[in-house]
Amino acid sequence: MAESNFIDYVKIFCASGHGGSGSVHLHRAKYIPKGGPDGGDGGRGGHIILRANEQFWTLIHLKYRKVVRAENGGPGGAALCKGKQGEDIYLDVPVGTVVKDAETEEVLFEMVEPGEEVILCQGGRGGWGNDHFKSATNQTPRYAQPGEEGVENWFILELKVLADVGLVGFPNAGKSTFLASVTSAKPKIANYPFTTLEPNLGIVRYYDDKSFVIADIPGIIEGAAEGKGIGLRFLRHIERNSVLLFMVSAEDENISEQYRILLKELEKYNPELLAKERILAVTKCDVIDEEQRKRIMRRLPKKIPHYLISSVTGEGLDDLKDGLWDALCAEY
């Protein structure tokens, strides 16, 4: 089976360029046998710069680029000539990329604005030439500064999908079918668990040319916060969603219990997720009868807006889109 193009985790080694050394030189000319110092400064080493590019949606272009080294600065020259500056290296990453120190796993910064640029490794400064060290008591200094060393480290880049609405549910809850029915996205759909192995994004067209983005993320299972199933690979993608749409199949025996388990997994992973707006959709309602509907309605959680939908027949989808839009407007 072909490998997916969606890569949301890479570990790379980055090293900025060393600064060039300053020059030790004394001016000499035909009629100036003992000129003063004119050694130039060394050039700055190249930076390694991350740039948020909204045209990128994956980190696959960095997966096999394990080592990134910027150019060293050139040494200073005579006649106050400054050394060549090392060329900077730009690494384009998707908006939503989180950068961590690989050893400590400390979050260093996040790329959240299109076009944003952050220096990941700063190039070393060039050393001063001997011209900087002349004085009344030392008119011909014969020393200069060495260039400053560059910075090197291992970094982890993680992508967190940016979307307005994140779908939260167990495998086979009907998330992908829902996404396909309300957007033009074409996720893989099949009747077995973990059909979705990577996030899928779709744009929901709303009234008056309005729209919002939904992310279908791999199904969660109980224990995902401890790494079971797809585990943390799933959970980190919902941290940037404004509204969480919980999806539970009408075929489940106890919908409230399924919702409680999902909520518990989110809380164990990151309690702040519980502060997000939440909506519950009961899916696959085309396969139940009226009596089952009434029983489901009686047992649904009381403190969360809920909708009975069918992505096959279209039942309840317009009402759900209205509810999602209202929740997004309230959030923003």
C-alpha positions as a Markdown table, in Angstrom:
| # | Residue | x | y | z |
|---|---|---|---|---|
| 1 | Met | 0.0 | 0.0 | 0.0 |
| 2 | Ala | 1.3 | 3.5 | -0.9 |
| 3 | Glu | 2.6 | 5.5 | 2.0 |
| 4 | Ser | 0.5 | 8.5 | 3.0 |
| 5 | Asn | 1.7 | 12.0 | 2.1 |
| 6 | Phe | 0.3 | 13.3 | 5.4 |
| 7 | Ile | 3.2 | 13.5 | 7.8 |
| 8 | Asp | 2.6 | 15.4 | 11.0 |
| 9 | Tyr | 5.7 | 14.6 | 13.0 |
| 10 | Val | 9.4 | 15.0 | 12.1 |
| 11 | Lys | 12.7 | 15.1 | 14.1 |
| 12 | Ile | 15.5 | 17.1 | 12.5 |
| 13 | Phe | 19.0 | 18.3 | 13.4 |
| 14 | Cys | 19.6 | 21.9 | 12.6 |
| 15 | Ala | 22.9 | 23.8 | 12.8 |
| 16 | Ser | 23.3 | 27.5 | 12.0 |
| 17 | Gly | 26.6 | 28.8 | 10.4 |
| 18 | His | 29.6 | 29.9 | 12.4 |
| 19 | Gly | 30.6 | 33.6 | 12.2 |
| 20 | Gly | 33.7 | 34.4 | 10.2 |
| 21 | Ser | 36.8 | 35.5 | 11.9 |
| 22 | Gly | 38.0 | 39.1 | 11.9 |
| 23 | Ser | 41.1 | 40.1 | 9.9 |
| 24 | Val | 44.4 | 41.1 | 11.3 |
| 25 | His | 45.9 | 43.5 | 8.7 |
| 26 | Leu | 47.9 | 46.6 | 8.5 |
| 27 | His | 47.5 | 49.1 | 5.7 |
| 28 | Arg | 50.4 | 49.2 | 3.3 |
| 29 | Ala | 50.9 | 51.4 | 0.3 |
| 30 | Lys | 53.7 | 52.7 | -1.8 |
| 31 | Tyr | 54.1 | 55.9 | 0.2 |
| 32 | Ile | 52.5 | 54.6 | 3.4 |
| 33 | Pro | 54.9 | 51.9 | 4.7 |
| 34 | Lys | 53.4 | 51.9 | 8.2 |
| 35 | Gly | 49.7 | 52.4 | 7.8 |
| 36 | Gly | 47.2 | 51.7 | 10.6 |
| 37 | Pro | 45.1 | 48.6 | 11.1 |
| 38 | Asp | 42.5 | 48.0 | 8.4 |
| 39 | Gly | 41.4 | 44.4 | 9.1 |
| 40 | Gly | 37.7 | 43.9 | 8.2 |
| 41 | Asp | 35.0 | 42.1 | 10.3 |
| 42 | Gly | 34.0 | 38.5 | 9.7 |
| 43 | Gly | 30.6 | 37.8 | 8.1 |
| 44 | Arg | 27.6 | 36.5 | 10.1 |
| 45 | Gly | 26.8 | 32.8 | 9.9 |
| 46 | Gly | 23.6 | 31.8 | 8.2 |
| 47 | His | 20.4 | 31.5 | 10.2 |
| 48 | Ile | 17.9 | 28.6 | 9.9 |
| 49 | Ile | 14.5 | 30.2 | 9.7 |
| 50 | Leu | 11.1 | 28.6 | 9.9 |
| 51 | Arg | 8.4 | 30.1 | 7.7 |
| 52 | Ala | 4.7 | 29.4 | 8.0 |
| 53 | Asn | 3.3 | 28.7 | 4.5 |
| 54 | Glu | -0.4 | 28.3 | 4.1 |
| 55 | Gln | 0.1 | 26.4 | 0.9 |
| 56 | Phe | 1.7 | 23.5 | 2.9 |
| 57 | Trp | -0.5 | 20.9 | 4.7 |
| 58 | Thr | 2.1 | 18.3 | 5.6 |
| 59 | Leu | 5.7 | 17.9 | 6.9 |
| 60 | Ile | 6.6 | 15.2 | 4.3 |
| 61 | His | 9.2 | 17.5 | 2.6 |
| 62 | Leu | 11.2 | 17.4 | 5.9 |
| 63 | Lys | 10.8 | 13.7 | 6.7 |
| 64 | Tyr | 14.0 | 12.6 | 4.9 |
| 65 | Arg | 15.9 | 15.8 | 5.5 |
| 66 | Lys | 17.4 | 14.8 | 8.8 |
| 67 | Val | 20.2 | 17.3 | 8.9 |
| 68 | Val | 20.0 | 21.0 | 8.0 |
| 69 | Arg | 23.2 | 23.1 | 8.1 |
| 70 | Ala | 23.5 | 26.8 | 7.2 |
| 71 | Glu | 26.6 | 28.3 | 5.6 |
| 72 | Asn | 29.4 | 29.7 | 7.7 |
| 73 | Gly | 30.3 | 33.4 | 7.4 |
| 74 | Gly | 33.4 | 34.4 | 5.5 |
| 75 | Pro | 36.5 | 35.9 | 7.2 |
| 76 | Gly | 37.2 | 39.6 | 7.1 |
| 77 | Gly | 39.7 | 41.0 | 4.6 |
| 78 | Ala | 42.1 | 43.9 | 4.2 |
| 79 | Ala | 41.0 | 47.4 | 3.5 |
| 80 | Leu | 38.1 | 47.0 | 6.0 |
| 81 | Cys | 36.4 | 44.4 | 3.7 |
| 82 | Lys | 33.7 | 42.6 | 5.6 |
| 83 | Gly | 33.5 | 38.8 | 5.2 |
| 84 | Lys | 30.7 | 37.2 | 3.2 |
| 85 | Gln | 27.5 | 36.6 | 5.2 |
| 86 | Gly | 26.5 | 32.9 | 5.4 |
| 87 | Glu | 23.3 | 32.2 | 3.4 |
| 88 | Asp | 20.2 | 31.8 | 5.4 |
| 89 | Ile | 18.1 | 28.6 | 5.1 |
| 90 | Tyr | 14.3 | 28.9 | 5.1 |
| 91 | Leu | 12.2 | 25.9 | 6.0 |
| 92 | Asp | 8.6 | 26.2 | 5.0 |
| 93 | Val | 6.2 | 24.5 | 7.4 |
| 94 | Pro | 2.3 | 24.4 | 7.5 |
| 95 | Val | 0.5 | 26.9 | 9.6 |
| 96 | Gly | -0.2 | 25.1 | 12.9 |
| 97 | Thr | 3.3 | 23.6 | 13.3 |
| 98 | Val | 4.6 | 23.3 | 16.9 |
| 99 | Val | 8.4 | 23.3 | 17.5 |
| 100 | Lys | 9.9 | 21.5 | 20.5 |
| 101 | Asp | 13.3 | 20.8 | 21.9 |
| 102 | Ala | 13.9 | 17.2 | 21.1 |
| 103 | Glu | 15.7 | 16.4 | 24.3 |
| 104 | Thr | 13.4 | 18.2 | 26.8 |
| 105 | Glu | 10.2 | 18.2 | 24.7 |
| 106 | Glu | 9.7 | 21.8 | 25.8 |
| 107 | Val | 7.5 | 23.8 | 23.4 |
| 108 | Leu | 9.7 | 26.5 | 22.0 |
| 109 | Phe | 7.1 | 28.3 | 19.8 |
| 110 | Glu | 4.2 | 27.7 | 17.5 |
| 111 | Met | 3.6 | 28.9 | 13.9 |
| 112 | Val | 0.1 | 30.2 | 13.8 |
| 113 | Glu | 0.1 | 33.1 | 11.3 |
| 114 | Pro | 0.5 | 32.7 | 7.5 |
| 115 | Gly | 3.8 | 34.2 | 6.5 |
| 116 | Glu | 5.2 | 34.2 | 10.1 |
| 117 | Glu | 9.0 | 33.8 | 10.3 |
| 118 | Val | 10.9 | 32.6 | 13.3 |
| 119 | Ile | 14.7 | 32.1 | 13.6 |
| 120 | Leu | 15.1 | 28.5 | 14.8 |
| 121 | Cys | 18.9 | 28.6 | 14.9 |
| 122 | Gln | 20.7 | 32.0 | 14.9 |
| 123 | Gly | 23.9 | 32.3 | 13.0 |
| 124 | Gly | 27.1 | 33.2 | 14.8 |
| 125 | Arg | 28.2 | 36.8 | 14.8 |
| 126 | Gly | 31.3 | 37.6 | 12.8 |
| 127 | Gly | 34.4 | 38.6 | 14.7 |
| 128 | Trp | 35.7 | 42.2 | 14.7 |
| 129 | Gly | 38.8 | 43.0 | 12.7 |
| 130 | Asn | 41.8 | 44.6 | 14.3 |
| 131 | Asp | 40.6 | 48.0 | 13.2 |
| 132 | His | 38.2 | 48.0 | 16.1 |
| 133 | Phe | 41.0 | 47.6 | 18.6 |
| 134 | Lys | 43.2 | 50.6 | 17.8 |
| 135 | Ser | 43.6 | 53.2 | 20.5 |
| 136 | Ala | 45.9 | 56.0 | 21.5 |
| 137 | Thr | 48.2 | 53.5 | 23.4 |
| 138 | Asn | 47.9 | 50.7 | 20.8 |
| 139 | Gln | 47.9 | 52.1 | 17.3 |
| 140 | Thr | 48.8 | 48.8 | 15.6 |
| 141 | Pro | 46.8 | 46.0 | 17.3 |
| 142 | Arg | 47.8 | 42.6 | 15.8 |
| 143 | Tyr | 44.8 | 40.6 | 17.0 |
| 144 | Ala | 41.1 | 40.3 | 16.0 |
| 145 | Gln | 38.1 | 38.4 | 17.3 |
| 146 | Pro | 37.3 | 34.9 | 16.1 |
| 147 | Gly | 33.8 | 34.4 | 14.8 |
| 148 | Glu | 31.0 | 33.3 | 17.1 |
| 149 | Glu | 30.0 | 29.6 | 16.8 |
| 150 | Gly | 26.6 | 28.8 | 15.4 |
| 151 | Val | 23.8 | 27.0 | 17.3 |
| 152 | Glu | 22.9 | 23.4 | 16.8 |
| 153 | Asn | 20.2 | 21.2 | 18.2 |
| 154 | Trp | 17.7 | 18.4 | 17.6 |
| 155 | Phe | 14.2 | 19.7 | 17.1 |
| 156 | Ile | 10.7 | 18.1 | 16.9 |
| 157 | Leu | 8.2 | 19.6 | 14.5 |
| 158 | Glu | 4.6 | 18.6 | 15.2 |
| 159 | Leu | 1.6 | 19.6 | 13.1 |
| 160 | Lys | -1.7 | 20.4 | 14.7 |
| 161 | Val | -4.5 | 20.6 | 12.2 |
| 162 | Leu | -6.2 | 24.0 | 12.1 |
| 163 | Ala | -10.0 | 23.8 | 11.7 |
| 164 | Asp | -13.1 | 25.4 | 13.1 |
| 165 | Val | -14.8 | 22.2 | 14.0 |
| 166 | Gly | -13.2 | 18.9 | 15.1 |
| 167 | Leu | -15.0 | 15.6 | 14.9 |
| 168 | Val | -14.7 | 13.5 | 18.0 |
| 169 | Gly | -15.9 | 9.9 | 18.0 |
| 170 | Phe | -15.1 | 6.2 | 18.2 |
| 171 | Pro | -14.0 | 4.3 | 15.1 |
| 172 | Asn | -16.9 | 3.6 | 12.7 |
| 173 | Ala | -19.1 | 6.4 | 14.3 |
| 174 | Gly | -19.9 | 7.8 | 10.8 |
| 175 | Lys | -17.5 | 10.8 | 11.0 |
| 176 | Ser | -16.1 | 10.3 | 7.5 |
| 177 | Thr | -19.5 | 9.8 | 5.9 |
| 178 | Phe | -20.7 | 13.0 | 7.6 |
| 179 | Leu | -17.7 | 14.9 | 6.3 |
| 180 | Ala | -18.3 | 13.6 | 2.8 |
| 181 | Ser | -22.0 | 14.6 | 2.9 |
| 182 | Val | -21.6 | 18.2 | 4.1 |
| 183 | Thr | -18.3 | 19.1 | 2.2 |
| 184 | Ser | -16.6 | 18.2 | -1.0 |
| 185 | Ala | -14.0 | 16.2 | 0.8 |
| 186 | Lys | -13.6 | 12.6 | -0.2 |
| 187 | Pro | -12.3 | 10.6 | 2.8 |
| 188 | Lys | -11.9 | 6.9 | 2.7 |
| 189 | Ile | -15.1 | 5.2 | 3.9 |
| 190 | Ala | -15.5 | 1.6 | 4.9 |
| 191 | Asn | -17.4 | -0.6 | 7.4 |
| 192 | Tyr | -14.4 | -1.4 | 9.7 |
| 193 | Pro | -12.6 | 0.5 | 12.5 |
| 194 | Phe | -9.8 | 2.9 | 11.8 |
| 195 | Thr | -10.7 | 3.6 | 8.2 |
| 196 | Thr | -9.4 | 7.1 | 8.8 |
| 197 | Leu | -5.7 | 7.0 | 9.6 |
| 198 | Glu | -5.0 | 10.7 | 9.0 |
| 199 | Pro | -6.9 | 14.0 | 9.4 |
| 200 | Asn | -9.2 | 15.0 | 6.5 |
| 201 | Leu | -10.3 | 18.6 | 6.1 |
| 202 | Gly | -13.5 | 19.8 | 4.4 |
| 203 | Ile | -15.1 | 23.2 | 3.9 |
| 204 | Val | -18.8 | 23.5 | 4.7 |
| 205 | Arg | -20.5 | 26.1 | 2.5 |
| 206 | Tyr | -23.0 | 28.0 | 4.6 |
| 207 | Tyr | -25.5 | 30.7 | 3.7 |
| 208 | Asp | -24.5 | 34.1 | 2.1 |
| 209 | Asp | -21.1 | 32.8 | 1.0 |
| 210 | Lys | -20.1 | 32.0 | 4.6 |
| 211 | Ser | -18.1 | 28.8 | 5.3 |
| 212 | Phe | -16.3 | 26.9 | 8.0 |
| 213 | Val | -13.7 | 24.1 | 8.1 |
| 214 | Ile | -14.3 | 20.7 | 9.6 |
| 215 | Ala | -11.6 | 18.2 | 10.5 |
| 216 | Asp | -12.3 | 14.5 | 10.5 |
| 217 | Ile | -9.6 | 13.0 | 12.7 |
| 218 | Pro | -8.8 | 9.3 | 13.3 |
| 219 | Gly | -11.3 | 7.6 | 15.7 |
| 220 | Ile | -10.6 | 7.6 | 19.4 |
| 221 | Ile | -10.7 | 4.6 | 21.6 |
| 222 | Glu | -10.9 | 4.2 | 25.4 |
| 223 | Gly | -7.3 | 4.6 | 26.7 |
| 224 | Ala | -6.2 | 6.9 | 23.8 |
| 225 | Ala | -4.8 | 9.4 | 26.3 |
| 226 | Glu | -2.3 | 6.7 | 27.4 |
| 227 | Gly | -1.4 | 6.0 | 23.8 |
| 228 | Lys | -3.8 | 3.2 | 22.9 |
| 229 | Gly | -4.9 | 2.9 | 19.3 |
| 230 | Ile | -3.7 | 5.9 | 17.4 |
| 231 | Gly | -3.6 | 7.6 | 20.8 |
| 232 | Leu | -1.8 | 10.9 | 21.0 |
| 233 | Arg | -1.5 | 11.3 | 17.2 |
| 234 | Phe | -5.3 | 11.9 | 17.3 |
| 235 | Leu | -5.6 | 13.9 | 20.4 |
| 236 | Arg | -3.2 | 16.7 | 19.6 |
| 237 | His | -5.1 | 17.6 | 16.4 |
| 238 | Ile | -8.2 | 18.7 | 18.3 |
| 239 | Glu | -6.3 | 21.3 | 20.4 |
| 240 | Arg | -6.7 | 24.0 | 17.7 |
| 241 | Asn | -10.4 | 23.3 | 16.9 |
| 242 | Ser | -12.8 | 26.0 | 18.2 |
| 243 | Val | -15.9 | 23.6 | 18.4 |
| 244 | Leu | -15.9 | 19.9 | 19.1 |
| 245 | Leu | -18.6 | 17.8 | 17.4 |
| 246 | Phe | -19.0 | 14.5 | 19.3 |
| 247 | Met | -20.4 | 11.8 | 17.1 |
| 248 | Val | -22.0 | 8.6 | 18.5 |
| 249 | Ser | -23.8 | 6.0 | 16.4 |
| 250 | Ala | -27.5 | 5.4 | 17.1 |
| 251 | Glu | -26.6 | 1.7 | 17.1 |
| 252 | Asp | -24.7 | 2.0 | 20.3 |
| 253 | Glu | -26.5 | 0.7 | 23.4 |
| 254 | Asn | -25.7 | 3.6 | 25.7 |
| 255 | Ile | -25.0 | 6.9 | 23.9 |
| 256 | Ser | -24.6 | 8.9 | 27.1 |
| 257 | Glu | -21.9 | 6.4 | 28.3 |
| 258 | Gln | -20.1 | 6.6 | 25.0 |
| 259 | Tyr | -20.1 | 10.4 | 25.2 |
| 260 | Arg | -18.8 | 10.2 | 28.8 |
| 261 | Ile | -15.9 | 8.0 | 27.8 |
| 262 | Leu | -14.9 | 10.3 | 24.9 |
| 263 | Leu | -15.1 | 13.3 | 27.2 |
| 264 | Lys | -13.0 | 11.5 | 29.8 |
| 265 | Glu | -10.2 | 10.8 | 27.3 |
| 266 | Leu | -10.1 | 14.5 | 26.3 |
| 267 | Glu | -9.9 | 15.5 | 29.9 |
| 268 | Lys | -7.0 | 13.1 | 30.7 |
| 269 | Tyr | -5.1 | 14.3 | 27.7 |
| 270 | Asn | -5.7 | 18.1 | 28.2 |
| 271 | Pro | -8.3 | 19.4 | 30.7 |
| 272 | Glu | -8.4 | 22.7 | 28.8 |
| 273 | Leu | -10.2 | 20.9 | 26.0 |
| 274 | Leu | -13.3 | 20.7 | 28.1 |
| 275 | Ala | -13.6 | 24.5 | 27.9 |
| 276 | Lys | -14.4 | 24.3 | 24.2 |
| 277 | Glu | -17.9 | 24.5 | 22.8 |
| 278 | Arg | -19.3 | 21.0 | 22.4 |
| 279 | Ile | -22.2 | 19.6 | 20.3 |
| 280 | Leu | -23.4 | 16.0 | 20.2 |
| 281 | Ala | -24.7 | 14.4 | 17.0 |
| 282 | Val | -26.3 | 10.9 | 17.0 |
| 283 | Thr | -25.4 | 9.4 | 13.6 |
| 284 | Lys | -26.9 | 6.6 | 11.5 |
| 285 | Cys | -30.5 | 7.5 | 12.5 |
| 286 | Asp | -31.8 | 6.0 | 9.2 |
| 287 | Val | -31.4 | 2.5 | 10.7 |
| 288 | Ile | -33.6 | 3.0 | 13.8 |
| 289 | Asp | -37.3 | 3.1 | 14.2 |
| 290 | Glu | -39.5 | 5.7 | 16.0 |
| 291 | Glu | -39.5 | 3.9 | 19.3 |
| 292 | Gln | -35.7 | 3.7 | 19.4 |
| 293 | Arg | -35.6 | 7.4 | 18.6 |
| 294 | Lys | -37.8 | 8.2 | 21.6 |
| 295 | Arg | -35.7 | 6.0 | 23.9 |
| 296 | Ile | -32.5 | 7.7 | 22.6 |
| 297 | Met | -33.9 | 11.2 | 23.2 |
| 298 | Arg | -34.8 | 10.3 | 26.8 |
| 299 | Arg | -31.3 | 9.1 | 27.5 |
| 300 | Leu | -29.2 | 11.9 | 25.9 |
| 301 | Pro | -27.0 | 14.1 | 28.0 |
| 302 | Lys | -29.0 | 17.2 | 29.1 |
| 303 | Lys | -26.3 | 19.8 | 29.2 |
| 304 | Ile | -25.1 | 19.6 | 25.6 |
| 305 | Pro | -26.9 | 20.6 | 22.4 |
| 306 | His | -27.8 | 17.4 | 20.4 |
| 307 | Tyr | -29.0 | 16.5 | 17.0 |
| 308 | Leu | -30.2 | 13.2 | 15.4 |
| 309 | Ile | -28.8 | 13.0 | 11.9 |
| 310 | Ser | -28.4 | 10.6 | 9.0 |
| 311 | Ser | -25.6 | 11.3 | 6.5 |
| 312 | Val | -27.3 | 8.9 | 4.1 |
| 313 | Thr | -30.7 | 10.5 | 3.9 |
| 314 | Gly | -29.6 | 14.0 | 4.9 |
| 315 | Glu | -31.9 | 14.1 | 8.0 |
| 316 | Gly | -30.9 | 16.8 | 10.5 |
| 317 | Leu | -27.8 | 18.0 | 8.6 |
| 318 | Asp | -29.1 | 21.5 | 8.0 |
| 319 | Asp | -30.1 | 21.9 | 11.6 |
| 320 | Leu | -26.7 | 20.6 | 12.7 |
| 321 | Lys | -24.9 | 23.1 | 10.4 |
| 322 | Asp | -27.0 | 25.9 | 11.9 |
| 323 | Gly | -26.0 | 24.7 | 15.4 |
| 324 | Leu | -22.3 | 24.6 | 14.5 |
| 325 | Trp | -22.4 | 28.0 | 12.9 |
| 326 | Asp | -24.1 | 29.5 | 16.0 |
| 327 | Ala | -21.5 | 27.9 | 18.2 |
| 328 | Leu | -18.6 | 29.2 | 16.1 |
| 329 | Cys | -20.1 | 32.7 | 16.2 |
| 330 | Ala | -20.4 | 32.5 | 20.0 |
| 331 | Glu | -16.8 | 31.3 | 20.2 |
| 332 | Tyr | -15.4 | 34.1 | 18.1 |
